[in-house]
Amino acid sequence: MKLYHIDIEPGEISENVVLMESPQQCKMIADNLENPELLASKREYVAYNGEYKGKRMSITSVGLGGPAASIALEELISAGAKKLIYIGTIESVKENINCGELVIPTAAVRGDGTSLEYVLEEFPAISSRVMYEGLINASKNSNRKIHSGIACTHDALRLNSRLANTLSNGIWKETNVLGIEGVVSTLFVIAYLRGVKLGALLGVTASSHTEKTITEKQEIEALFKEMSEISFEALLYEGEEK
């Protein structure tokens, strides 16, 4: 029986899955797979299957924000996903992190509401060690600067953005948080509770320090295509979880 929201039957999806926010982003990077095929499309959720260096891979969209992403992740796990990497964007709050660079979060501040429905706020939102190591190894040949540390997930993004110019951005700068985004803590918490491996790779598309943003389509596509290549390589990583 097909899972209700993502319209996929158990076993149809690969164990290795790249997660993205939107169907458009998934379509953008599907060509990086060998023999890509559209598996499902329903609401904000689409899924593609294909191969990368002979290994079966899938790409799926999880929607915008924690509630939509939690539905997608829960159903993907039920369908057989075991190793997952989320590709997304982040707004930098640090002076040394600029647009076009990459962030590999070790953990995330739980400023989302969805993960609070799963477990007490004291429970940490952390990346899977093996997925983090895979991303670090796979990104070594990138010409982009790579940053690693804690991201801050927040549901009300405009309250923590350069558009709002609020006190909270100053607070996060003092804590050494790398930037603000909208879903990573939700994914980290659910993945840990469900016993699957999940990491994240985020492209910096805005900076609260410089007030710059990336808006050019070609520049955004180049960023996402490189992140997808890094993510596919990371999913091949066979390190052991310790």
PDB file of C-alpha atoms in Angstrom:
ATOM      1  CA  MET A   1       0.000   0.000   0.000  1.00  0.00           C
ATOM      2  CA  LYS A   2       1.286   3.459  -0.903  1.00  0.00           C
ATOM      3  CA  LEU A   3       2.152   5.768   1.971  1.00  0.00           C
ATOM      4  CA  TYR A   4      -0.487   8.465   2.071  1.00  0.00           C
ATOM      5  CA  HIS A   5       1.449  11.714   1.661  1.00  0.00           C
ATOM      6  CA  ILE A   6       4.508  10.775  -0.397  1.00  0.00           C
ATOM      7  CA  ASP A   7       2.616   8.256  -2.581  1.00  0.00           C
ATOM      8  CA  ILE A   8       5.383   5.647  -2.402  1.00  0.00           C
ATOM      9  CA  GLU A   9       5.124   1.970  -1.498  1.00  0.00           C
ATOM     10  CA  PRO A  10       7.618   0.411   0.932  1.00  0.00           C
ATOM     11  CA  GLY A  11      10.606  -0.840  -1.037  1.00  0.00           C
ATOM     12  CA  GLU A  12      10.194   1.565  -3.960  1.00  0.00           C
ATOM     13  CA  ILE A  13      12.611   4.116  -2.511  1.00  0.00           C
ATOM     14  CA  SER A  14      16.357   3.592  -2.156  1.00  0.00           C
ATOM     15  CA  GLU A  15      18.005   3.207   1.245  1.00  0.00           C
ATOM     16  CA  ASN A  16      20.131   6.221   0.206  1.00  0.00           C
ATOM     17  CA  VAL A  17      18.115   9.416  -0.091  1.00  0.00           C
ATOM     18  CA  VAL A  18      18.896  13.069  -0.768  1.00  0.00           C
ATOM     19  CA  LEU A  19      16.261  15.366   0.718  1.00  0.00           C
ATOM     20  CA  MET A  20      15.463  18.800  -0.695  1.00  0.00           C
ATOM     21  CA  GLU A  21      12.903  21.483   0.024  1.00  0.00           C
ATOM     22  CA  SER A  22      10.985  21.726  -3.245  1.00  0.00           C
ATOM     23  CA  PRO A  23      10.004  19.643  -6.284  1.00  0.00           C
ATOM     24  CA  GLN A  24      11.783  22.194  -8.481  1.00  0.00           C
ATOM     25  CA  GLN A  25      15.060  21.645  -6.629  1.00  0.00           C
ATOM     26  CA  CYS A  26      14.719  17.869  -6.974  1.00  0.00           C
ATOM     27  CA  LYS A  27      14.155  18.162 -10.710  1.00  0.00           C
ATOM     28  CA  MET A  28      17.185  20.444 -10.947  1.00  0.00           C
ATOM     29  CA  ILE A  29      19.589  17.783  -9.643  1.00  0.00           C
ATOM     30  CA  ALA A  30      17.896  14.607 -10.912  1.00  0.00           C
ATOM     31  CA  ASP A  31      20.064  14.744 -14.038  1.00  0.00           C
ATOM     32  CA  ASN A  32      23.109  14.164 -11.817  1.00  0.00           C
ATOM     33  CA  LEU A  33      21.864  10.583 -11.425  1.00  0.00           C
ATOM     34  CA  GLU A  34      22.213   7.844 -14.017  1.00  0.00           C
ATOM     35  CA  ASN A  35      18.878   6.805 -15.551  1.00  0.00           C
ATOM     36  CA  PRO A  36      16.733   9.105 -13.406  1.00  0.00           C
ATOM     37  CA  GLU A  37      13.015   8.393 -13.303  1.00  0.00           C
ATOM     38  CA  LEU A  38      10.144  10.147 -11.585  1.00  0.00           C
ATOM     39  CA  LEU A  39       8.751   7.791  -8.955  1.00  0.00           C
ATOM     40  CA  ALA A  40       5.993   9.877  -7.371  1.00  0.00           C
ATOM     41  CA  SER A  41       4.497  13.369  -7.284  1.00  0.00           C
ATOM     42  CA  LYS A  42       1.862  14.429  -4.768  1.00  0.00           C
ATOM     43  CA  ARG A  43       1.338  17.821  -3.118  1.00  0.00           C
ATOM     44  CA  GLU A  44       4.770  19.236  -2.236  1.00  0.00           C
ATOM     45  CA  TYR A  45       6.363  15.791  -2.318  1.00  0.00           C
ATOM     46  CA  VAL A  46       8.132  14.359  -5.372  1.00  0.00           C
ATOM     47  CA  ALA A  47      10.571  11.469  -5.621  1.00  0.00           C
ATOM     48  CA  TYR A  48      13.117  10.382  -8.219  1.00  0.00           C
ATOM     49  CA  ASN A  49      15.062   7.132  -8.415  1.00  0.00           C
ATOM     50  CA  GLY A  50      18.352   6.607 -10.210  1.00  0.00           C
ATOM     51  CA  GLU A  51      21.926   5.453  -9.749  1.00  0.00           C
ATOM     52  CA  TYR A  52      25.189   7.142  -8.815  1.00  0.00           C
ATOM     53  CA  LYS A  53      28.409   5.242  -9.540  1.00  0.00           C
ATOM     54  CA  GLY A  54      26.395   2.031  -9.672  1.00  0.00           C
ATOM     55  CA  LYS A  55      24.651   2.639  -6.332  1.00  0.00           C
ATOM     56  CA  ARG A  56      20.892   3.084  -6.159  1.00  0.00           C
ATOM     57  CA  MET A  57      19.940   6.591  -5.001  1.00  0.00           C
ATOM     58  CA  SER A  58      16.733   8.558  -4.518  1.00  0.00           C
ATOM     59  CA  ILE A  59      15.917  12.265  -4.374  1.00  0.00           C
ATOM     60  CA  THR A  60      12.799  13.514  -2.594  1.00  0.00           C
ATOM     61  CA  SER A  61      11.317  16.845  -1.581  1.00  0.00           C
ATOM     62  CA  VAL A  62      10.230  17.390   2.018  1.00  0.00           C
ATOM     63  CA  GLY A  63       8.398  20.698   1.732  1.00  0.00           C
ATOM     64  CA  LEU A  64       8.975  23.933   3.628  1.00  0.00           C
ATOM     65  CA  GLY A  65       9.432  23.823   7.394  1.00  0.00           C
ATOM     66  CA  GLY A  66       9.246  21.249  10.156  1.00  0.00           C
ATOM     67  CA  PRO A  67       5.641  20.004   9.875  1.00  0.00           C
ATOM     68  CA  ALA A  68       5.912  19.097   6.182  1.00  0.00           C
ATOM     69  CA  ALA A  69       9.441  17.707   6.578  1.00  0.00           C
ATOM     70  CA  SER A  70       8.442  15.496   9.511  1.00  0.00           C
ATOM     71  CA  ILE A  71       5.673  13.889   7.453  1.00  0.00           C
ATOM     72  CA  ALA A  72       8.050  13.214   4.575  1.00  0.00           C
ATOM     73  CA  LEU A  73      10.828  11.822   6.757  1.00  0.00           C
ATOM     74  CA  GLU A  74       8.533   9.539   8.758  1.00  0.00           C
ATOM     75  CA  GLU A  75       7.016   8.080   5.585  1.00  0.00           C
ATOM     76  CA  LEU A  76      10.381   7.753   3.836  1.00  0.00           C
ATOM     77  CA  ILE A  77      11.686   5.760   6.790  1.00  0.00           C
ATOM     78  CA  SER A  78       8.598   3.556   6.585  1.00  0.00           C
ATOM     79  CA  ALA A  79       9.345   3.106   2.872  1.00  0.00           C
ATOM     80  CA  GLY A  80      12.889   1.901   3.581  1.00  0.00           C
ATOM     81  CA  ALA A  81      15.178   4.966   3.719  1.00  0.00           C
ATOM     82  CA  LYS A  82      18.181   4.398   6.003  1.00  0.00           C
ATOM     83  CA  LYS A  83      20.850   6.951   5.036  1.00  0.00           C
ATOM     84  CA  LEU A  84      19.706  10.483   4.251  1.00  0.00           C
ATOM     85  CA  ILE A  85      21.264  13.864   3.541  1.00  0.00           C
ATOM     86  CA  TYR A  86      19.280  17.088   3.509  1.00  0.00           C
ATOM     87  CA  ILE A  87      20.408  19.747   1.042  1.00  0.00           C
ATOM     88  CA  GLY A  88      19.152  23.223   1.893  1.00  0.00           C
ATOM     89  CA  THR A  89      20.065  26.859   2.379  1.00  0.00           C
ATOM     90  CA  ILE A  90      21.108  28.952   5.344  1.00  0.00           C
ATOM     91  CA  GLU A  91      21.465  32.644   6.160  1.00  0.00           C
ATOM     92  CA  SER A  92      24.835  33.379   7.722  1.00  0.00           C
ATOM     93  CA  VAL A  93      25.034  35.446  10.911  1.00  0.00           C
ATOM     94  CA  LYS A  94      28.844  35.368  11.089  1.00  0.00           C
ATOM     95  CA  GLU A  95      31.256  37.787   9.462  1.00  0.00           C
ATOM     96  CA  ASN A  96      33.525  35.038   8.112  1.00  0.00           C
ATOM     97  CA  ILE A  97      30.748  33.066   6.372  1.00  0.00           C
ATOM     98  CA  ASN A  98      29.768  34.492   3.000  1.00  0.00           C
ATOM     99  CA  CYS A  99      27.267  33.794   0.241  1.00  0.00           C
ATOM    100  CA  GLY A 100      28.181  30.836  -1.947  1.00  0.00           C
ATOM    101  CA  GLU A 101      30.019  28.982   0.822  1.00  0.00           C
ATOM    102  CA  LEU A 102      28.896  25.707   2.410  1.00  0.00           C
ATOM    103  CA  VAL A 103      27.884  24.747   5.947  1.00  0.00           C
ATOM    104  CA  ILE A 104      27.946  21.181   7.301  1.00  0.00           C
ATOM    105  CA  PRO A 105      26.115  21.355  10.643  1.00  0.00           C
ATOM    106  CA  THR A 106      27.210  19.164  13.527  1.00  0.00           C
ATOM    107  CA  ALA A 107      24.012  20.012  15.385  1.00  0.00           C
ATOM    108  CA  ALA A 108      21.168  22.519  15.430  1.00  0.00           C
ATOM    109  CA  VAL A 109      19.501  24.797  17.952  1.00  0.00           C
ATOM    110  CA  ARG A 110      15.952  23.504  18.387  1.00  0.00           C
ATOM    111  CA  GLY A 111      14.022  26.660  17.602  1.00  0.00           C
ATOM    112  CA  ASP A 112      11.400  24.706  15.678  1.00  0.00           C
ATOM    113  CA  GLY A 113       8.030  23.657  17.059  1.00  0.00           C
ATOM    114  CA  THR A 114       7.699  20.257  15.412  1.00  0.00           C
ATOM    115  CA  SER A 115      10.499  18.469  17.272  1.00  0.00           C
ATOM    116  CA  LEU A 116       8.968  19.558  20.592  1.00  0.00           C
ATOM    117  CA  GLU A 117       6.028  17.299  19.778  1.00  0.00           C
ATOM    118  CA  TYR A 118       8.462  14.367  19.704  1.00  0.00           C
ATOM    119  CA  VAL A 119      10.691  14.876  22.727  1.00  0.00           C
ATOM    120  CA  LEU A 120      11.586  17.396  25.448  1.00  0.00           C
ATOM    121  CA  GLU A 121      13.566  20.458  24.373  1.00  0.00           C
ATOM    122  CA  GLU A 122      16.599  19.316  26.381  1.00  0.00           C
ATOM    123  CA  PHE A 123      17.108  16.474  23.883  1.00  0.00           C
ATOM    124  CA  PRO A 124      19.862  17.476  21.409  1.00  0.00           C
ATOM    125  CA  ALA A 125      19.457  17.753  17.647  1.00  0.00           C
ATOM    126  CA  ILE A 126      22.657  16.239  16.263  1.00  0.00           C
ATOM    127  CA  SER A 127      23.917  15.022  12.910  1.00  0.00           C
ATOM    128  CA  SER A 128      24.660  11.351  12.409  1.00  0.00           C
ATOM    129  CA  ARG A 129      28.398  10.964  12.827  1.00  0.00           C
ATOM    130  CA  VAL A 130      28.847   8.773   9.756  1.00  0.00           C
ATOM    131  CA  MET A 131      26.892  11.176   7.536  1.00  0.00           C
ATOM    132  CA  TYR A 132      28.838  14.148   8.897  1.00  0.00           C
ATOM    133  CA  GLU A 133      32.147  12.391   8.225  1.00  0.00           C
ATOM    134  CA  GLY A 134      30.950  11.431   4.756  1.00  0.00           C
ATOM    135  CA  LEU A 135      30.090  15.038   3.937  1.00  0.00           C
ATOM    136  CA  ILE A 136      33.417  16.319   5.261  1.00  0.00           C
ATOM    137  CA  ASN A 137      35.321  13.774   3.159  1.00  0.00           C
ATOM    138  CA  ALA A 138      33.225  14.364   0.040  1.00  0.00           C
ATOM    139  CA  SER A 139      33.619  18.150   0.225  1.00  0.00           C
ATOM    140  CA  LYS A 140      37.423  18.163   0.425  1.00  0.00           C
ATOM    141  CA  ASN A 141      37.840  18.807  -3.304  1.00  0.00           C
ATOM    142  CA  SER A 142      35.305  21.639  -3.422  1.00  0.00           C
ATOM    143  CA  ASN A 143      36.552  25.092  -4.371  1.00  0.00           C
ATOM    144  CA  ARG A 144      34.006  26.572  -1.995  1.00  0.00           C
ATOM    145  CA  LYS A 145      34.895  27.380   1.609  1.00  0.00           C
ATOM    146  CA  ILE A 146      33.448  24.799   4.018  1.00  0.00           C
ATOM    147  CA  HIS A 147      32.231  25.643   7.527  1.00  0.00           C
ATOM    148  CA  SER A 148      31.252  23.240  10.281  1.00  0.00           C
ATOM    149  CA  GLY A 149      29.413  23.907  13.526  1.00  0.00           C
ATOM    150  CA  ILE A 150      25.975  24.571  14.967  1.00  0.00           C
ATOM    151  CA  ALA A 151      23.085  25.883  12.865  1.00  0.00           C
ATOM    152  CA  CYS A 152      19.975  27.484  14.313  1.00  0.00           C
ATOM    153  CA  THR A 153      16.590  26.195  13.163  1.00  0.00           C
ATOM    154  CA  HIS A 154      13.697  28.611  13.551  1.00  0.00           C
ATOM    155  CA  ASP A 155      10.103  28.401  12.336  1.00  0.00           C
ATOM    156  CA  ALA A 156       9.550  32.156  12.038  1.00  0.00           C
ATOM    157  CA  LEU A 157      12.435  32.826   9.682  1.00  0.00           C
ATOM    158  CA  ARG A 158      11.685  36.485   9.097  1.00  0.00           C
ATOM    159  CA  LEU A 159      12.140  37.168  12.809  1.00  0.00           C
ATOM    160  CA  ASN A 160      15.721  35.931  12.515  1.00  0.00           C
ATOM    161  CA  SER A 161      16.612  37.311   9.097  1.00  0.00           C
ATOM    162  CA  ARG A 162      18.387  40.334   7.710  1.00  0.00           C
ATOM    163  CA  LEU A 163      14.892  41.596   6.756  1.00  0.00           C
ATOM    164  CA  ALA A 164      13.854  41.845  10.394  1.00  0.00           C
ATOM    165  CA  ASN A 165      17.074  43.219  11.918  1.00  0.00           C
ATOM    166  CA  THR A 166      16.094  41.970  15.364  1.00  0.00           C
ATOM    167  CA  LEU A 167      18.032  41.658  18.595  1.00  0.00           C
ATOM    168  CA  SER A 168      17.995  37.880  18.286  1.00  0.00           C
ATOM    169  CA  ASN A 169      20.523  37.919  15.444  1.00  0.00           C
ATOM    170  CA  GLY A 170      22.975  39.650  17.749  1.00  0.00           C
ATOM    171  CA  ILE A 171      22.364  37.008  20.401  1.00  0.00           C
ATOM    172  CA  TRP A 172      23.075  34.185  17.964  1.00  0.00           C
ATOM    173  CA  LYS A 173      26.284  35.848  16.791  1.00  0.00           C
ATOM    174  CA  GLU A 174      27.524  35.834  20.381  1.00  0.00           C
ATOM    175  CA  THR A 175      26.840  32.096  20.715  1.00  0.00           C
ATOM    176  CA  ASN A 176      28.969  31.265  17.639  1.00  0.00           C
ATOM    177  CA  VAL A 177      25.982  29.796  15.789  1.00  0.00           C
ATOM    178  CA  LEU A 178      26.752  29.759  12.057  1.00  0.00           C
ATOM    179  CA  GLY A 179      23.389  30.803  10.654  1.00  0.00           C
ATOM    180  CA  ILE A 180      19.605  30.546  10.604  1.00  0.00           C
ATOM    181  CA  GLU A 181      17.546  28.018   8.631  1.00  0.00           C
ATOM    182  CA  GLY A 182      14.174  26.314   8.927  1.00  0.00           C
ATOM    183  CA  VAL A 183      14.247  22.518   9.178  1.00  0.00           C
ATOM    184  CA  VAL A 184      17.499  20.826  10.222  1.00  0.00           C
ATOM    185  CA  SER A 185      16.720  20.360  13.929  1.00  0.00           C
ATOM    186  CA  THR A 186      13.410  18.679  13.058  1.00  0.00           C
ATOM    187  CA  LEU A 187      15.156  16.219  10.748  1.00  0.00           C
ATOM    188  CA  PHE A 188      18.035  15.517  13.151  1.00  0.00           C
ATOM    189  CA  VAL A 189      15.715  14.741  16.077  1.00  0.00           C
ATOM    190  CA  ILE A 190      13.355  12.471  14.146  1.00  0.00           C
ATOM    191  CA  ALA A 191      16.209  10.604  12.458  1.00  0.00           C
ATOM    192  CA  TYR A 192      17.909   9.929  15.790  1.00  0.00           C
ATOM    193  CA  LEU A 193      14.690   8.752  17.421  1.00  0.00           C
ATOM    194  CA  ARG A 194      13.901   6.466  14.476  1.00  0.00           C
ATOM    195  CA  GLY A 195      17.397   5.000  14.282  1.00  0.00           C
ATOM    196  CA  VAL A 196      18.374   6.166  10.789  1.00  0.00           C
ATOM    197  CA  LYS A 197      21.457   8.111   9.709  1.00  0.00           C
ATOM    198  CA  LEU A 198      20.931  11.697   8.577  1.00  0.00           C
ATOM    199  CA  GLY A 199      23.226  14.615   7.853  1.00  0.00           C
ATOM    200  CA  ALA A 200      22.801  18.047   6.281  1.00  0.00           C
ATOM    201  CA  LEU A 201      24.618  20.222   3.758  1.00  0.00           C
ATOM    202  CA  LEU A 202      23.582  23.869   3.527  1.00  0.00           C
ATOM    203  CA  GLY A 203      24.461  26.500   0.948  1.00  0.00           C
ATOM    204  CA  VAL A 204      24.823  30.070   2.179  1.00  0.00           C
ATOM    205  CA  THR A 205      22.406  32.151   0.098  1.00  0.00           C
ATOM    206  CA  ALA A 206      22.106  35.185   2.383  1.00  0.00           C
ATOM    207  CA  SER A 207      24.198  37.052   4.939  1.00  0.00           C
ATOM    208  CA  SER A 208      22.807  39.199   7.739  1.00  0.00           C
ATOM    209  CA  HIS A 209      26.261  40.757   8.124  1.00  0.00           C
ATOM    210  CA  THR A 210      26.758  41.915   4.527  1.00  0.00           C
ATOM    211  CA  GLU A 211      23.018  41.997   3.652  1.00  0.00           C
ATOM    212  CA  LYS A 212      23.862  40.177   0.421  1.00  0.00           C
ATOM    213  CA  THR A 213      21.750  37.430  -1.140  1.00  0.00           C
ATOM    214  CA  ILE A 214      22.099  34.995  -4.028  1.00  0.00           C
ATOM    215  CA  THR A 215      19.185  35.447  -6.415  1.00  0.00           C
ATOM    216  CA  GLU A 216      20.599  34.640  -9.862  1.00  0.00           C
ATOM    217  CA  LYS A 217      19.141  31.373 -11.170  1.00  0.00           C
ATOM    218  CA  GLN A 218      22.415  30.152 -12.679  1.00  0.00           C
ATOM    219  CA  GLU A 219      24.328  30.784  -9.459  1.00  0.00           C
ATOM    220  CA  ILE A 220      21.702  28.971  -7.377  1.00  0.00           C
ATOM    221  CA  GLU A 221      21.642  26.011  -9.777  1.00  0.00           C
ATOM    222  CA  ALA A 222      25.437  25.740  -9.694  1.00  0.00           C
ATOM    223  CA  LEU A 223      25.370  25.765  -5.889  1.00  0.00           C
ATOM    224  CA  PHE A 224      22.734  23.035  -5.668  1.00  0.00           C
ATOM    225  CA  LYS A 225      24.351  20.857  -8.317  1.00  0.00           C
ATOM    226  CA  GLU A 226      27.656  20.919  -6.446  1.00  0.00           C
ATOM    227  CA  MET A 227      25.907  20.158  -3.147  1.00  0.00           C
ATOM    228  CA  SER A 228      24.129  17.224  -4.771  1.00  0.00           C
ATOM    229  CA  GLU A 229      27.427  15.775  -6.038  1.00  0.00           C
ATOM    230  CA  ILE A 230      28.930  16.091  -2.558  1.00  0.00           C
ATOM    231  CA  SER A 231      25.844  14.471  -1.024  1.00  0.00           C
ATOM    232  CA  PHE A 232      25.817  11.515  -3.425  1.00  0.00           C
ATOM    233  CA  GLU A 233      29.498  10.930  -2.672  1.00  0.00           C
ATOM    234  CA  ALA A 234      28.803  11.168   1.070  1.00  0.00           C
ATOM    235  CA  LEU A 235      26.067   8.545   0.800  1.00  0.00           C
ATOM    236  CA  LEU A 236      28.689   6.150  -0.586  1.00  0.00           C
ATOM    237  CA  TYR A 237      30.808   6.633   2.542  1.00  0.00           C
ATOM    238  CA  GLU A 238      31.109   3.396   4.528  1.00  0.00           C
ATOM    239  CA  GLY A 239      32.444   4.682   7.831  1.00  0.00           C
ATOM    240  CA  GLU A 240      31.164   3.116  11.029  1.00  0.00           C
ATOM    241  CA  GLU A 241      28.866   4.901  13.461  1.00  0.00           C
ATOM    242  CA  LYS A 242      30.604   4.973  16.856  1.00  0.00           C
TER     243      LYS A 242
END
